[in-house]
Short mmCIF file of C-alpha atoms in Angstrom, two decimals:
data_model
loop_
_atom_site.label_atom_id
_atom_site.label_comp_id
_atom_site.label_asym_id
_atom_site.label_seq_id
_atom_site.Cartn_x
_atom_site.Cartn_y
_atom_site.Cartn_z
CA MET A 9 29.52 34.22 -16.61
CA ASP A 10 27.29 34.90 -19.59
CA GLU A 11 29.89 33.17 -21.78
CA ILE A 12 29.18 29.85 -19.98
CA PHE A 13 25.55 30.11 -18.83
CA THR A 14 22.41 31.63 -20.35
CA ILE A 15 20.65 34.62 -18.78
CA GLU A 16 17.87 32.30 -17.55
CA GLN A 17 20.41 30.07 -15.82
CA LEU A 18 22.17 33.03 -14.23
CA ASN A 19 18.88 34.45 -12.93
CA LYS A 20 17.83 31.10 -11.47
CA LYS A 21 18.11 30.83 -7.68
CA TYR A 22 19.78 27.78 -6.17
CA ILE A 23 21.97 26.60 -3.29
CA VAL A 24 25.31 24.86 -3.86
CA PHE A 25 26.04 21.81 -1.75
CA GLU A 26 29.67 20.72 -2.28
CA ILE A 27 30.63 17.35 -0.75
CA SER A 28 33.63 15.10 -1.12
CA ILE A 29 33.06 11.43 -1.91
CA LYS A 30 34.68 10.38 1.36
CA GLU A 31 32.32 12.57 3.38
CA ILE A 32 29.28 11.12 1.59
CA MET A 33 30.39 7.55 2.24
CA ASN A 34 30.90 8.24 5.96
CA ASN A 35 27.89 10.52 6.62
CA TYR A 36 25.34 9.62 3.92
CA ASP A 37 22.14 9.62 6.01
CA MET A 38 23.21 12.66 8.02
CA ILE A 39 23.94 14.68 4.86
CA LYS A 40 20.57 13.69 3.42
CA LYS A 41 18.78 14.99 6.55
CA ILE A 42 20.77 18.25 6.43
CA ILE A 43 19.83 18.82 2.76
CA ARG A 44 16.18 18.24 3.69
CA ASN A 45 16.42 20.88 6.46
CA ILE A 46 18.15 23.34 4.12
CA TYR A 47 15.46 22.89 1.47
CA HIS A 48 12.59 23.30 3.97
CA TYR A 49 14.14 26.59 5.12
CA TYR A 50 15.12 28.16 1.77
CA ARG A 51 12.57 26.43 -0.53
CA THR A 52 14.86 26.63 -3.57
CA GLU A 53 16.73 24.29 -5.90
CA ILE A 54 19.74 22.32 -4.62
CA LYS A 55 22.82 21.78 -6.83
CA ILE A 56 25.29 19.11 -5.66
CA ILE A 57 28.88 19.35 -6.94
CA SER A 58 32.26 17.89 -6.02
CA LEU A 59 35.50 19.84 -6.35
CA THR A 60 37.52 16.64 -5.79
CA PRO A 61 36.01 14.10 -8.23
CA TRP A 62 39.25 12.10 -8.34
CA GLN A 63 38.80 10.97 -4.72
CA GLY A 64 36.13 8.35 -5.40
CA ASP A 65 33.08 7.13 -7.29
CA LEU A 66 30.78 9.97 -8.41
CA THR A 67 27.81 7.58 -8.45
CA TRP A 68 27.45 8.34 -4.75
CA LEU A 69 26.49 11.90 -5.72
CA ASP A 70 24.07 10.58 -8.36
CA LYS A 71 22.44 8.34 -5.76
CA LEU A 72 22.18 11.20 -3.27
CA SER A 73 20.60 13.57 -5.81
CA GLU A 74 18.07 10.92 -6.88
CA GLU A 75 16.97 10.25 -3.29
CA VAL A 76 16.86 13.96 -2.42
CA ASN A 77 14.61 14.49 -5.48
CA ASP A 78 11.88 12.68 -3.53
CA PHE A 79 11.25 15.84 -1.46
CA CYS A 80 12.88 18.68 -3.48
CA PHE A 81 14.31 19.56 -6.90
CA CYS A 82 17.96 18.52 -6.84
CA SER A 83 20.58 17.90 -9.53
CA HIS A 84 24.16 16.63 -9.59
CA ILE A 85 26.32 19.08 -11.56
CA LYS A 86 29.66 17.92 -12.98
CA PRO A 87 31.74 21.03 -13.85
CA LYS A 88 33.78 20.64 -17.03
CA ASN A 89 36.51 23.03 -15.86
CA LEU A 90 37.52 25.31 -13.02
CA LEU A 91 35.84 28.34 -14.54
CA GLU A 92 32.49 26.55 -14.67
CA ALA A 93 32.90 25.37 -11.04
CA THR A 94 33.66 28.89 -9.79
CA THR A 95 30.76 30.29 -11.83
CA ILE A 96 28.34 27.80 -10.26
CA ILE A 97 29.46 28.80 -6.74
CA GLY A 98 29.62 32.52 -7.57
CA ASN A 99 26.05 32.61 -8.91
CA SER A 100 24.49 30.68 -5.99
CA LEU A 101 22.46 32.01 -3.06
CA ILE A 102 24.62 30.26 -0.46
CA TYR A 103 27.46 27.74 -0.37
CA PHE A 104 27.53 24.65 1.90
CA GLY A 105 30.57 22.37 1.73
CA ASN A 106 33.86 21.10 3.15
CA SER A 107 36.31 22.51 0.60
CA LEU A 108 38.59 25.45 1.39
CA HIS A 109 38.70 26.26 -2.33
CA GLY A 110 34.89 26.44 -2.36
CA LEU A 111 34.98 28.79 0.64
CA ILE A 112 37.57 31.02 -1.07
CA THR A 113 35.45 31.14 -4.25
CA ALA A 114 32.29 32.04 -2.30
CA VAL A 115 34.16 34.80 -0.42
CA ALA A 116 35.55 36.17 -3.69
CA TYR A 117 32.01 36.45 -5.11
CA LYS A 118 30.58 37.78 -1.82
CA LYS A 119 28.33 34.79 -1.26
CA PRO A 120 27.30 33.39 2.16
CA ALA A 121 29.24 30.24 3.01
CA VAL A 122 29.11 27.44 5.60
CA ILE A 123 32.09 25.08 5.99
CA ILE A 124 32.12 21.62 7.57
CA LYS A 125 35.74 20.68 8.25
CA PRO A 126 36.55 17.17 6.94
CA TRP A 127 39.36 16.92 9.52
CA GLU A 128 40.96 19.13 12.14
CA ASN A 129 43.02 21.74 10.31
CA HIS A 130 43.91 25.35 11.10
CA LYS A 131 43.84 26.53 7.48
CA TYR A 132 40.05 27.10 7.45
CA LYS A 133 40.07 29.38 10.47
CA GLY A 134 43.35 30.93 9.25
CA PHE A 135 41.74 31.94 5.97
CA ILE A 136 38.73 33.44 7.76
CA ASN A 137 41.08 35.39 10.03
CA ALA A 138 43.05 36.54 6.96
CA CYS A 139 39.79 37.99 5.61
CA GLY A 140 39.63 40.23 8.69
CA ILE A 141 37.12 38.21 10.76
CA ASN A 142 38.34 37.42 14.29
CA THR A 143 35.03 37.35 16.21
CA ASN A 144 34.36 33.83 17.51
CA SER A 145 30.56 34.22 17.37
CA ILE A 146 30.73 34.92 13.63
CA ILE A 147 33.34 32.22 13.00
CA ASN A 148 31.23 29.63 14.87
CA ASN A 149 28.31 30.46 12.61
CA ILE A 150 30.44 29.76 9.52
CA LEU A 151 32.84 27.00 10.52
CA PHE A 152 31.59 23.62 11.87
CA ASN A 153 33.62 20.65 13.09
CA SER A 154 31.14 17.91 12.06
CA TRP A 155 27.91 17.27 10.18
CA ASP A 156 26.11 16.64 13.48
CA GLU A 157 26.62 20.28 14.45
CA LEU A 158 25.03 21.42 11.18
CA LEU A 159 21.92 19.27 11.74
CA ASN A 160 20.41 21.87 14.10
CA TYR A 161 21.75 24.91 12.22
CA ASP A 162 19.71 28.14 12.58
CA PHE A 163 20.64 29.35 9.05
CA ASN A 164 21.89 32.72 10.31
CA VAL A 165 24.63 32.83 7.68
CA GLU A 166 27.09 35.73 7.59
CA ILE A 167 28.75 36.98 4.38
CA ILE A 168 32.53 37.11 4.78
CA GLU A 169 33.81 40.49 3.54
CA ILE A 170 37.46 40.83 2.46
CA GLU A 171 39.16 43.71 4.25
CA ASP A 172 40.88 46.43 2.19
CA ILE A 173 44.32 45.51 3.54
CA VAL A 174 43.90 41.97 2.24
CA LYS A 175 42.79 43.26 -1.15
CA LYS A 176 45.84 45.47 -1.39
CA LYS A 177 48.18 42.56 -0.62
CA ILE A 178 46.45 40.40 -3.20
CA LYS A 179 46.72 43.15 -5.79
CA TYR A 180 50.41 43.59 -5.03
CA HIS A 181 51.22 39.92 -5.46
CA TRP A 182 48.96 39.70 -8.51
CA GLU A 183 50.87 42.50 -10.22
CA GLU A 184 54.16 40.82 -9.27
CA ILE A 185 53.00 37.56 -10.88
CA ILE A 186 51.94 39.38 -14.05
CA GLU A 187 55.34 41.04 -14.23
CA LYS A 188 57.11 37.68 -13.97
CA LEU A 189 54.83 36.14 -16.57
CA ASN A 190 55.64 38.95 -18.96
CA ASN A 191 59.38 38.42 -18.42
CA GLN A 192 60.66 36.38 -21.39
CA ASN A 193 63.73 35.15 -19.44
CA ASN A 194 61.70 33.63 -16.66
CA LYS A 195 62.22 29.86 -16.48
CA LEU A 196 58.59 29.38 -15.48
CA LYS A 197 57.34 30.86 -18.73
CA TYR A 198 56.28 27.53 -20.19
CA THR A 199 55.26 25.68 -17.07
CA LYS A 200 51.77 24.21 -16.69
CA PHE A 201 50.98 26.78 -14.05
CA ASN A 202 52.03 29.57 -16.40
CA LYS A 203 49.77 28.21 -19.14
CA PHE A 204 46.90 27.82 -16.70
CA VAL A 205 47.23 31.41 -15.45
CA GLU A 206 47.46 32.74 -19.00
CA LYS A 207 44.37 30.78 -20.07
CA GLU A 208 42.09 31.10 -17.05
CA SER A 209 43.20 33.55 -14.37
CA PHE A 210 44.60 36.34 -16.55
CA SER A 211 41.38 36.60 -18.56
CA LEU A 212 39.40 36.86 -15.33
CA TYR A 213 41.80 39.48 -13.99
CA LYS A 214 41.13 41.66 -17.05
CA LYS A 215 37.38 41.32 -16.37
CA GLY A 216 37.94 42.36 -12.74
CA ILE A 217 36.18 39.47 -11.00
CA ASN A 218 37.55 40.14 -7.47
CA TYR A 219 40.71 38.04 -8.06
CA GLY A 220 38.68 34.96 -7.13
CA LEU A 221 40.67 32.35 -9.00
CA LEU A 222 43.98 33.56 -7.54
CA ILE A 223 42.58 33.16 -4.03
CA ASN A 224 41.08 29.79 -5.02
CA TYR A 225 44.41 28.15 -5.98
CA LEU A 226 47.07 29.94 -3.85
CA GLU A 227 45.14 29.46 -0.51
CA LEU A 228 46.16 32.76 1.00
CA THR A 229 46.48 33.20 4.76
CA SER A 230 47.64 36.21 6.73
CA LYS A 231 51.22 34.81 7.03
CA GLU A 232 51.51 33.56 3.43
CA ASN A 233 50.56 36.77 1.62
CA ASN A 234 54.23 37.91 1.36
CA LYS A 235 55.47 34.56 -0.13
CA LEU A 236 53.30 34.19 -3.27
CA GLY A 237 56.26 34.75 -5.57
CA LYS A 238 58.24 31.78 -4.22
CA TRP A 239 57.04 28.85 -6.28
CA GLY A 240 59.16 26.32 -4.45
CA GLN A 241 57.16 26.76 -1.28
CA ASP A 242 53.95 26.32 -3.24
CA LEU A 243 55.23 23.06 -4.68
CA ASP A 244 56.30 21.94 -1.22
CA ARG A 245 52.84 22.61 0.11
CA GLU A 246 51.34 20.72 -2.81
CA ASN A 247 53.56 17.73 -2.02
CA LYS A 248 52.52 17.84 1.61
CA GLU A 249 48.89 17.96 0.57
CA LYS A 250 49.46 14.99 -1.72
CA ASP A 251 51.04 13.11 1.19
CA ILE A 252 48.01 13.91 3.29
CA LEU A 253 45.80 12.79 0.38
CA LEU A 254 47.71 9.49 0.18
CA ILE A 255 47.23 8.95 3.91
CA GLN A 256 43.55 9.72 3.47
CA ARG A 257 43.34 7.27 0.58
CA GLN A 258 44.98 4.60 2.76
CA GLU A 259 42.51 5.29 5.55
CA GLU A 260 39.69 5.17 3.02
CA ILE A 261 40.97 1.80 1.73
CA GLU A 262 41.05 0.48 5.30
CA ARG A 263 37.51 1.73 5.88
CA LEU A 264 36.40 0.07 2.66
CA ALA A 265 38.05 -3.16 3.83
CA GLU A 266 36.14 -2.93 7.10
CA TRP A 267 33.01 -2.13 5.12
CA GLY A 268 33.64 -5.23 2.96
CA LYS A 269 34.04 -7.39 6.06
CA ARG A 270 30.84 -5.95 7.45
CA LEU A 271 29.06 -6.68 4.18
CA ASP A 272 30.43 -10.24 4.28
CA ARG A 273 29.03 -10.69 7.79
CA GLU A 274 25.73 -9.23 6.65
CA ASN A 275 25.67 -11.66 3.71
CA GLN A 276 26.29 -14.58 6.06
CA GLU A 277 23.45 -13.38 8.27
CA LYS A 278 21.25 -13.03 5.18
CA ASP A 279 22.14 -16.60 4.17
CA LYS A 280 21.08 -17.79 7.61
CA LEU A 281 17.91 -15.76 7.28
CA ILE A 282 17.22 -17.28 3.85
CA GLN A 283 17.75 -20.77 5.30
CA SER A 284 15.36 -20.03 8.16
CA ARG A 285 12.86 -18.63 5.64
CA GLN A 286 13.23 -21.84 3.60
CA GLU A 287 12.53 -23.93 6.69
CA GLU A 288 9.54 -21.73 7.42
CA ILE A 289 8.31 -22.26 3.86
CA GLU A 290 8.64 -26.02 4.32
CA ARG A 291 6.68 -25.80 7.57
CA LEU A 292 4.03 -23.78 5.79
CA ALA A 293 3.94 -26.42 3.03
CA GLU A 294 3.35 -29.15 5.65
CA TRP A 295 0.72 -26.99 7.25
CA GLY A 296 -0.91 -26.53 3.83
CA LYS A 297 -0.98 -30.30 3.37
CA THR A 298 -2.65 -30.77 6.74
CA LEU A 299 -5.15 -28.06 5.83
CA ASN A 300 -5.83 -29.88 2.55
CA ARG A 301 -6.49 -33.12 4.43
CA GLU A 302 -8.75 -31.28 6.84
CA ASN A 303 -10.63 -29.75 3.91
CA GLN A 304 -11.11 -33.19 2.37
CA GLU A 305 -12.46 -34.49 5.68
CA LYS A 306 -14.73 -31.45 5.91
CA ASP A 307 -15.96 -32.14 2.36
CA LYS A 308 -16.82 -35.70 3.38
CA LEU A 309 -18.57 -34.38 6.48
CA ILE A 310 -20.51 -31.88 4.37
CA GLN A 311 -21.53 -34.67 1.99
CA SER A 312 -22.72 -36.82 4.90
CA ARG A 313 -24.60 -33.83 6.30
CA GLN A 314 -26.18 -33.30 2.88
CA GLU A 315 -27.32 -36.92 2.78
CA GLU A 316 -28.69 -36.53 6.29
CA ILE A 317 -30.56 -33.41 5.20
CA GLU A 318 -32.06 -35.32 2.26
CA ARG A 319 -33.15 -38.10 4.62
CA LEU A 320 -34.69 -35.52 6.92
CA ALA A 321 -36.45 -33.97 3.93
CA LYS A 322 -37.96 -37.34 3.01
CA TRP A 323 -38.91 -37.91 6.62
CA GLY A 324 -40.50 -34.45 6.66
CA LYS A 325 -42.53 -35.33 3.57
CA SER A 326 -43.72 -38.52 5.22
CA LEU A 327 -44.63 -36.56 8.33
CA ASP A 328 -46.50 -34.09 6.15
CA GLU A 329 -48.51 -36.92 4.63
CA GLU A 330 -49.24 -38.35 8.06
CA LEU A 331 -50.33 -34.94 9.27
CA LYS A 332 -52.62 -34.54 6.31
CA LYS A 333 -54.08 -37.97 7.03
CA LYS A 334 -54.69 -36.98 10.60
CA ILE A 335 -56.26 -33.74 9.44
CA PHE A 336 -58.64 -35.63 7.19
CA LEU A 337 -59.46 -38.07 9.96
CA ILE A 338 -60.13 -35.21 12.33
CA GLU A 339 -62.31 -33.48 9.76
CA GLN A 340 -64.07 -36.79 9.07
CA LYS A 341 -64.92 -37.28 12.71
CA ASP A 342 -65.94 -33.68 13.02
CA TYR A 343 -68.34 -33.68 10.13
CA SER A 344 -71.83 -34.73 10.79
CA ILE A 345 -73.73 -36.96 8.47
CA LYS A 346 -76.09 -34.13 7.64
CA GLN A 347 -73.24 -32.09 6.18
CA LYS A 348 -71.88 -34.69 3.74
CA ASP A 349 -73.80 -33.33 0.78
CA PHE A 350 -72.61 -29.87 1.68
CA LEU A 351 -69.00 -31.11 1.93
CA LEU A 352 -69.20 -32.79 -1.46
CA LEU A 353 -70.50 -29.59 -2.99
CA LYS A 354 -67.77 -27.63 -1.21
CA ARG A 355 -65.10 -30.02 -2.50
CA GLN A 356 -66.45 -29.56 -6.00
CA GLU A 357 -66.17 -25.80 -5.61
CA GLU A 358 -62.70 -26.22 -4.15
CA ILE A 359 -61.64 -28.27 -7.17
CA GLU A 360 -62.90 -25.50 -9.44
CA ARG A 361 -61.02 -22.93 -7.38
CA LEU A 362 -57.90 -25.08 -7.66
CA ALA A 363 -58.30 -25.11 -11.44
CA GLU A 364 -58.47 -21.31 -11.42
CA TRP A 365 -55.64 -21.18 -8.91
CA GLY A 366 -53.49 -23.34 -11.21
CA LYS A 367 -53.70 -20.66 -13.88
CA THR A 368 -52.08 -18.13 -11.58
CA LEU A 369 -49.27 -20.42 -10.41
CA ASP A 370 -46.75 -19.06 -12.90
CA ARG A 371 -47.12 -15.59 -11.44
CA GLU A 372 -46.66 -16.88 -7.92
CA ASN A 373 -43.42 -18.79 -8.56
CA ARG A 374 -41.36 -15.96 -7.12
CA GLU A 375 -43.23 -16.28 -3.84
CA LYS A 376 -42.99 -20.04 -3.56
CA ASP A 377 -40.11 -20.03 -1.08
CA LEU A 378 -42.04 -17.75 1.27
CA LEU A 379 -45.14 -19.83 0.78
CA LEU A 380 -43.25 -23.02 1.61
CA LEU A 381 -41.97 -21.43 4.79
CA LYS A 382 -45.47 -20.34 5.73
CA ARG A 383 -46.76 -23.81 4.93
CA GLN A 384 -44.10 -25.32 7.15
CA GLU A 385 -45.17 -23.05 9.99
CA GLU A 386 -48.79 -23.92 9.25
CA ILE A 387 -47.92 -27.62 9.38
CA GLU A 388 -46.33 -27.14 12.77
CA LYS A 389 -49.42 -25.26 13.93
CA LEU A 390 -51.64 -28.01 12.46
CA GLY A 391 -49.55 -30.58 14.30
CA LYS A 392 -50.26 -28.83 17.56
CA TRP A 393 -53.84 -28.29 16.50
CA GLY A 394 -54.08 -31.99 15.57
CA GLN A 395 -52.99 -32.99 19.03
CA GLY A 396 -55.78 -30.87 20.43
CA LEU A 397 -58.20 -32.34 17.91
CA ASP A 398 -57.11 -35.83 18.87
CA ARG A 399 -58.22 -35.11 22.38
CA GLU A 400 -61.44 -33.66 21.02
CA ASN A 401 -61.91 -36.76 18.83
CA GLN A 402 -61.76 -38.96 21.86
CA GLU A 403 -64.61 -36.96 23.27
CA LYS A 404 -66.41 -37.04 19.95
CA ASN A 405 -66.10 -40.83 19.76
CA ILE A 406 -68.36 -40.96 22.76
CA LEU A 407 -70.84 -38.83 20.88
CA ILE A 408 -70.47 -41.08 17.83
CA PHE A 409 -71.63 -44.09 19.77
CA LYS A 410 -74.63 -42.12 20.87
CA LYS A 411 -75.40 -41.25 17.29
CA GLN A 412 -75.04 -44.85 16.10
CA ASP A 413 -78.77 -45.27 15.88
CA GLU A 414 -79.04 -42.14 13.86
CA LEU A 415 -76.36 -43.41 11.47
CA GLU A 416 -78.28 -46.63 10.85
CA TYR A 417 -81.24 -44.55 9.90
CA GLN A 418 -79.28 -42.79 7.29
CA LYS A 419 -77.45 -45.87 5.98
CA ASN A 420 -79.78 -46.25 3.08
CA LEU A 421 -79.27 -42.64 2.18
CA ILE A 422 -75.51 -43.13 2.16
CA ASP A 423 -75.80 -46.23 -0.03
CA ASN A 424 -77.64 -44.20 -2.57
CA LYS A 425 -74.97 -41.60 -2.54
CA ASP A 426 -72.08 -44.07 -2.93
CA LYS A 427 -72.52 -44.12 -6.64
CA GLU A 428 -72.36 -40.37 -6.74
CA LEU A 429 -69.18 -40.50 -4.68
CA VAL A 430 -67.62 -43.00 -7.09
CA GLU A 431 -68.46 -40.77 -10.01
CA LYS A 432 -67.09 -37.75 -8.22
CA GLN A 433 -63.97 -39.74 -7.35
CA GLU A 434 -63.37 -40.47 -11.01
CA LEU A 435 -63.95 -36.83 -11.79
CA ILE A 436 -61.47 -35.80 -9.10
CA GLU A 437 -58.87 -38.25 -10.46
CA LYS A 438 -59.23 -36.81 -13.95
CA GLN A 439 -58.91 -33.29 -12.64
CA ASN A 440 -55.88 -34.30 -10.60
CA ASN A 441 -54.26 -35.79 -13.70
CA GLU A 442 -54.92 -32.56 -15.58
CA LEU A 443 -53.42 -30.54 -12.74
CA VAL A 444 -50.32 -32.73 -12.79
CA LYS A 445 -49.88 -32.08 -16.50
CA ILE A 446 -50.45 -28.33 -16.14
CA TYR A 447 -48.15 -27.77 -13.18
CA LYS A 448 -44.85 -29.22 -14.24
CA SER A 449 -42.73 -27.66 -11.55
CA LYS A 450 -41.64 -29.87 -8.72
CA PHE A 451 -43.44 -27.90 -6.07
CA TRP A 452 -46.80 -27.95 -7.81
CA LYS A 453 -46.44 -31.59 -8.70
CA VAL A 454 -46.01 -32.32 -5.03
CA LYS A 455 -48.97 -30.04 -4.28
CA CYS A 456 -51.21 -31.86 -6.75
CA PHE A 457 -50.01 -35.21 -5.49
CA LEU A 458 -50.87 -34.25 -1.93
CA GLU A 459 -54.28 -32.98 -2.99
CA LYS A 460 -54.90 -36.22 -4.82
CA LYS A 461 -53.93 -38.24 -1.79
CA ARG A 462 -56.10 -36.02 0.32
CA ASN A 463 -59.17 -36.70 -1.86
CA LEU A 464 -58.48 -40.43 -1.89
CA LEU A 465 -58.15 -40.46 1.86
CA PHE A 466 -61.40 -38.57 2.15
CA LEU A 467 -63.20 -41.11 -0.04
CA LYS A 468 -61.65 -43.96 1.88
CA SER A 469 -62.76 -42.38 5.10
CA GLU A 470 -66.29 -42.14 3.75
CA LYS A 471 -66.18 -45.81 2.84
CA ASN A 472 -64.81 -46.67 6.25
CA LYS A 473 -67.67 -44.75 7.83
CA LYS A 474 -70.07 -46.68 5.73
CA GLU A 475 -68.48 -49.96 6.74
CA ASN A 476 -68.53 -48.93 10.36
CA ILE A 477 -72.18 -48.06 10.02
CA ASP A 478 -72.85 -51.47 8.44
#
């Protein structure tokens, strides 16, 4: 073996899985499951080989090894010659396959073997019996009728030992063959078989490798051991095997024809499926168009809602102004005449505070949204408060009539202060203009505008009071 493989290769542990192309085509998924089970039990490399590569397309073995590589390390080995094939089997841990030649080789090298019969044939059991094994329990653990039986295999593999009587018969016939080969007058001297034995088998015989190749190609059984020298019978058996092979090829062709018909039916079904998928795509396209129209309608609706929101915002601003007017009116009615000077002074201080407050507006921009929300809530509260004040104002109007005389008394005083109010109004307008220039943001412009309106309303209310007093 060391003439073909390196020491590292010979020391490497692996399992041989020998399968014919026909068996793979008929039991592909089952074989894949069995290889998975074998790997999970032994946890070692799997080598797939075929001893009958002429029976079909070897790409099936390539495909199987690639898919098996998903869960274990597997390789498809293509032996270059018979010696390499026997060496691969002889150096393995165990042999799984459906070839009688593979079984003979494993037995010759004392390797465990499991055989799955490709068809019903007595030669497998006959060879095992010829090796001296007649116990059914052992035979049933080596020989299986189908791949289904091997699926639940317990891996209790027995090594088939060749009995001494069989070895003696093999040695006798081997010596007889050598004698005939050495005979120069033998007509078979230059036959292909003669050349093969001289080149392959005789060299192995000298090395003493258990006569494995002789067993591998003569297919010894217990009844055939005395007829190895009759080459005519061997040729007859070969012809019969070729006839069987032809029948198998014919059956394989018929199966391929059925497989082709099945593929044709599958293609027709796929065409129907493609057509249905195309119709589904068209339906989805129509549905997409309807969705697009719905989206356009929704965009229009959103735009109308946006316009409505803007109108509501304007209406809210107008309500805010009205509320502020009401607030000023309420405050106007609430103030007493004696507090006008105090209010004017307070407004002046408020204007100064607003000027200082305007300087800090830039820092408070981040809080403006929260402030607006609070202001909105305050406006709502003021609205409710204004309603209460309106009721109070009605009560205060009664008091105003009572104080009419007192207002007449102070009319002259108010006239004197009108000029001061006009001056303060001009001052307020100037300050408001300055605030508008300082606070350029939209929010603070609105704020200043409202404050300006508020001051104007206050002045107008003062004038109205004066007119009412007059």
